[in-house]
Short mmCIF file of C-alpha atoms in Angstrom, two decimals:
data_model
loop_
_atom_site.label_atom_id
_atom_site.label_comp_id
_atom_site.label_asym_id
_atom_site.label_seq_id
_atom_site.Cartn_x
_atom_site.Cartn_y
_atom_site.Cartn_z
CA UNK D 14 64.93 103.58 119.52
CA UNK D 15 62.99 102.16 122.70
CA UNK D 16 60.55 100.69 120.80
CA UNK D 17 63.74 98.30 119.45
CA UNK D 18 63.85 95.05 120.61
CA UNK D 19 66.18 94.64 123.95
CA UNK D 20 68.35 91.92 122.08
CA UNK D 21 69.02 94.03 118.73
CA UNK D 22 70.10 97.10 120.66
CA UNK D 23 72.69 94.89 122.63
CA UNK D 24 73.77 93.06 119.22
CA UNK D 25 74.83 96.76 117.73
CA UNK D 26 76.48 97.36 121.25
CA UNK D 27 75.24 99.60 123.94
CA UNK D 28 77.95 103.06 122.65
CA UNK D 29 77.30 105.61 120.35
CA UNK D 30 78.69 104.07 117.39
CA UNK D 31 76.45 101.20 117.73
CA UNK D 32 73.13 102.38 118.48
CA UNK D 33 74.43 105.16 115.38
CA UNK D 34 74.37 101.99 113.24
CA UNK D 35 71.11 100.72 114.13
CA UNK D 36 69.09 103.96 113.56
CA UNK D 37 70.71 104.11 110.31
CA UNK D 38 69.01 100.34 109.86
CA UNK D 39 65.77 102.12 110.78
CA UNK D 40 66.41 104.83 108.42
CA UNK D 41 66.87 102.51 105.67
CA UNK D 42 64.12 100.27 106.40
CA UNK D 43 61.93 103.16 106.17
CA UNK D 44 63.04 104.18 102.99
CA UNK D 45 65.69 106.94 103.30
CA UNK D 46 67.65 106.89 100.40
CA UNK D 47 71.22 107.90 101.86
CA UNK D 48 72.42 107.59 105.46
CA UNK D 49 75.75 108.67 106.92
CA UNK D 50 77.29 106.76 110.10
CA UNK D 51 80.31 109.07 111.36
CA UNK D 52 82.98 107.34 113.65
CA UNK D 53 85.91 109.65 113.96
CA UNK D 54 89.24 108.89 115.62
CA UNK D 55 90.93 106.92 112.66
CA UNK D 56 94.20 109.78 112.49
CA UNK D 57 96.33 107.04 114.24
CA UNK D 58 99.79 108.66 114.11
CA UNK D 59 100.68 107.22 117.60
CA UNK D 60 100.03 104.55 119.61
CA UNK D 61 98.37 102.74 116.99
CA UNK D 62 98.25 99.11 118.66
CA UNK D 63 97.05 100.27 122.01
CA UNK D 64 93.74 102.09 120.59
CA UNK D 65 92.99 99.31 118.02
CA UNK D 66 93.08 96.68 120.70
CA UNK D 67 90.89 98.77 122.81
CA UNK D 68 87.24 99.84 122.59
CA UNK D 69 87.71 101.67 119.62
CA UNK D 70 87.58 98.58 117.01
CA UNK D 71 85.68 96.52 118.86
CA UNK D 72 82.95 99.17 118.66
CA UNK D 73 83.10 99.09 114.95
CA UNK D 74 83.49 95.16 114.31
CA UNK D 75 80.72 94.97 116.88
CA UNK D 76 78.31 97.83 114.92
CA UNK D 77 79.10 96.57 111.44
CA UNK D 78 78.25 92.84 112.23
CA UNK D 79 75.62 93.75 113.31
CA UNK D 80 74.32 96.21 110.48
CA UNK D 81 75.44 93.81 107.97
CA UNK D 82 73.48 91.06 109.89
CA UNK D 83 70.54 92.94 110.42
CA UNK D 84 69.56 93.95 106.78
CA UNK D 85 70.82 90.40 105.83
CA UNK D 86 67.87 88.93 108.14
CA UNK D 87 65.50 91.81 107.12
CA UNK D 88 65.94 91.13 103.22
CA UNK D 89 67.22 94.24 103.16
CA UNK D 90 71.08 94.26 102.59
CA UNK D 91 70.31 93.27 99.00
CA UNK D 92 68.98 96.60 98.04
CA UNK D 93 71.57 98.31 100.41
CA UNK D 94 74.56 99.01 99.54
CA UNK D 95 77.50 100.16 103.02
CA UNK D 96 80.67 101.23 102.34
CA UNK D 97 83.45 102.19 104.57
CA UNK D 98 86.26 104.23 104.14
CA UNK D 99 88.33 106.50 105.02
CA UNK D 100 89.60 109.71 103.07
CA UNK D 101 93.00 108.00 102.30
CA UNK D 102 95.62 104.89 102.92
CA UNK D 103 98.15 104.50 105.70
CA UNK D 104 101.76 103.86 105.63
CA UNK D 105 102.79 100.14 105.21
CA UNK D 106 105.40 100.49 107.65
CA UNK D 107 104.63 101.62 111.55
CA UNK D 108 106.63 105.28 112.56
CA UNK D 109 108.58 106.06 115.91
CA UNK D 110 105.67 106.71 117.87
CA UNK D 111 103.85 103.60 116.89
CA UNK D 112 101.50 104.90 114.40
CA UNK D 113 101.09 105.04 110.53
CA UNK D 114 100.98 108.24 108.47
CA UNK D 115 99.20 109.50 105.83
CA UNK D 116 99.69 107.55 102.49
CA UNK D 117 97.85 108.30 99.10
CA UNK D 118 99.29 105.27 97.70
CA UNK D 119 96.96 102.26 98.66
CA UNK D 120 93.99 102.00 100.80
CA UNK D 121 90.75 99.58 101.52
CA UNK D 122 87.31 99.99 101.39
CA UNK D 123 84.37 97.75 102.43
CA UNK D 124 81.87 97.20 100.36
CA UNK D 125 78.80 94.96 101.08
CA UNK D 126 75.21 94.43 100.01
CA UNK D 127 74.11 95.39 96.72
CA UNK D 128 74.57 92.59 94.70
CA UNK D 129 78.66 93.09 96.14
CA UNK D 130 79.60 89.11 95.59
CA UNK D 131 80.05 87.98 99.46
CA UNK D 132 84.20 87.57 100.64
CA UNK D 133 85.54 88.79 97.56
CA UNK D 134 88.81 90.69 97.43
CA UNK D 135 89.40 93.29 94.41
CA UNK D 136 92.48 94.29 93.89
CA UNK D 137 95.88 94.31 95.41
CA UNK D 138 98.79 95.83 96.30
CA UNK D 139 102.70 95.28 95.46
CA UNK D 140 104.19 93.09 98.18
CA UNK D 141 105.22 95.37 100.91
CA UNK D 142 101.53 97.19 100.82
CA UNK D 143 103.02 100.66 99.27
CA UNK D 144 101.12 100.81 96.13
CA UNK D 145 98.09 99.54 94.67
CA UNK D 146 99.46 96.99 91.84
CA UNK D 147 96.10 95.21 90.45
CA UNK D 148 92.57 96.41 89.84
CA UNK D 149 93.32 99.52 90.82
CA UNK D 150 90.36 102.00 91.12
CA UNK D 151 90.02 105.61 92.51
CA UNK D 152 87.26 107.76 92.78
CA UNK D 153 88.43 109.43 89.46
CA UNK D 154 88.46 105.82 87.38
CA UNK D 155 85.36 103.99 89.04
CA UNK D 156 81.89 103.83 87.73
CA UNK D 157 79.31 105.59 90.20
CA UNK D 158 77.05 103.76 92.86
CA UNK D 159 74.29 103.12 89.84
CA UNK D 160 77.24 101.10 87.81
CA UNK D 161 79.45 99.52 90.84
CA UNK D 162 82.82 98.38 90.13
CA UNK D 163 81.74 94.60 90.64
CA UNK D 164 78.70 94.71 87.59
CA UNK D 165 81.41 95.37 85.12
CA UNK D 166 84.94 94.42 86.58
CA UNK D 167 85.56 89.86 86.88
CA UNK D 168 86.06 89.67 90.25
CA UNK D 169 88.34 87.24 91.84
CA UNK D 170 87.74 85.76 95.29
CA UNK D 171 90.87 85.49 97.20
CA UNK D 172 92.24 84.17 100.33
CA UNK D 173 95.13 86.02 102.05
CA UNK D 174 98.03 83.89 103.48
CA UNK D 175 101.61 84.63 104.48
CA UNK D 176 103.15 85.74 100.95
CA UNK D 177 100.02 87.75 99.95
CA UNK D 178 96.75 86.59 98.33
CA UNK D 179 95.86 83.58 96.68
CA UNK D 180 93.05 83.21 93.75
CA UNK D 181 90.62 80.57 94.54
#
C-alpha cells in the first residue's frame, strides 16, 4: 500500500474501510478472481439518523466512489463486477428508538461494472416500500454471476421523484 500514489490513498479515504477498498482494487488488478470488502455496523435498530449522518456513510460513499472510479479509469470495472448488500431489507417505517428492524420483504443491492447498464433501477416496491412489487428477484429466482439478471431481464432506467419512480 505505500507504494500507492499519495492522491489515490486520500481519494478512498484515510479509515479502514477505505484503504480496505483500495487493496481490494489491487487485488483485482492483479488478477484475484474474488475479493471480499467487510464493513460491519449496518444492525441499525436505534439511532439510525445520527450514525448515518456521521462517519459511518460517509466512509462508504467515500470508498465506493472511489472503487467504482478507480477500475472505471483503469479499464477495469468492465470485467469487474461489485455488489453490495446486506443479508436482508429494513422496515419501511422508523421504530421508537429511531431505527428500522429486520424486514425480509424488500431490500437493495448495488450492482456495478460488468456490463451492469450505468443508473439503471430494476425493480420496485409497492408504494409504502413493504414489499417488492416488480422485477422481483431473490437469490432463489436469479441467474448466477456467469448469467446476471441484466443479460436476460429488459431493464428500465428510472428516475425516482416524490410519488415513486418514473420510466424514462
Amino acid at each position: 500500500m505505500q507504494r500507492e500514489d499519495e492522491k489515490t490513498r486520500d481519494l478512498y479515504g484515510r479509515n479502514n474501510l477505505g484503504q480496505q477498498m483500495l487493496l481490494a482494487r489491487r487485488l483485482v488488478e492483479v488478477g484475484v478472481s474474488f475479493v471480499t470488502v467487510h464493513y460491519g455496523g449496518w444492525d441499525h435498530h436505534r439511532q439510525l439518523f445520527k450514525t448515518c449522518k456521521g462517519e459511518f456513510m460517509q466512509k462508504f460513499d467515500q470508498g465506493m466512489a472511489a472503487l467504482l472510479t478507480d477500475l472505471d479509469r483503469r479499464g477495469l470495472l468492465e470485467s469487474t463486477l461489485v455488489v453490495a448488500l446486506g443479508e436482508f431489507g429494513r422496515t419501511p417505517k422508523i421504530n421508537k428508538d429511531g431505527g428500522r428492524d429486520h424486514w425480509p420483504g424488500a431490500m437493495s443491492v448495488l450492482f456495478a461494472g460488468a456490463g451492469v447498464p450505468r443508473g439503471a433501477v430494476v425493480g420496485a416496491t409497492d408504494p409504502k416500500g413493504y414489499y417488492a412489487s416488480d422485477d422481483v428477484h431473490s437469490p432463489e429466482t436469479s441467474p448466477t454471476p456467469s448469467t446476471p439478471s441484466w443479460a436476460s431481464t429488459p431493464i428500465r432506467c428510472c428516475t425516482r421523484t416524490r410519488d415513486g419512480p418514473s420510466s424514462l
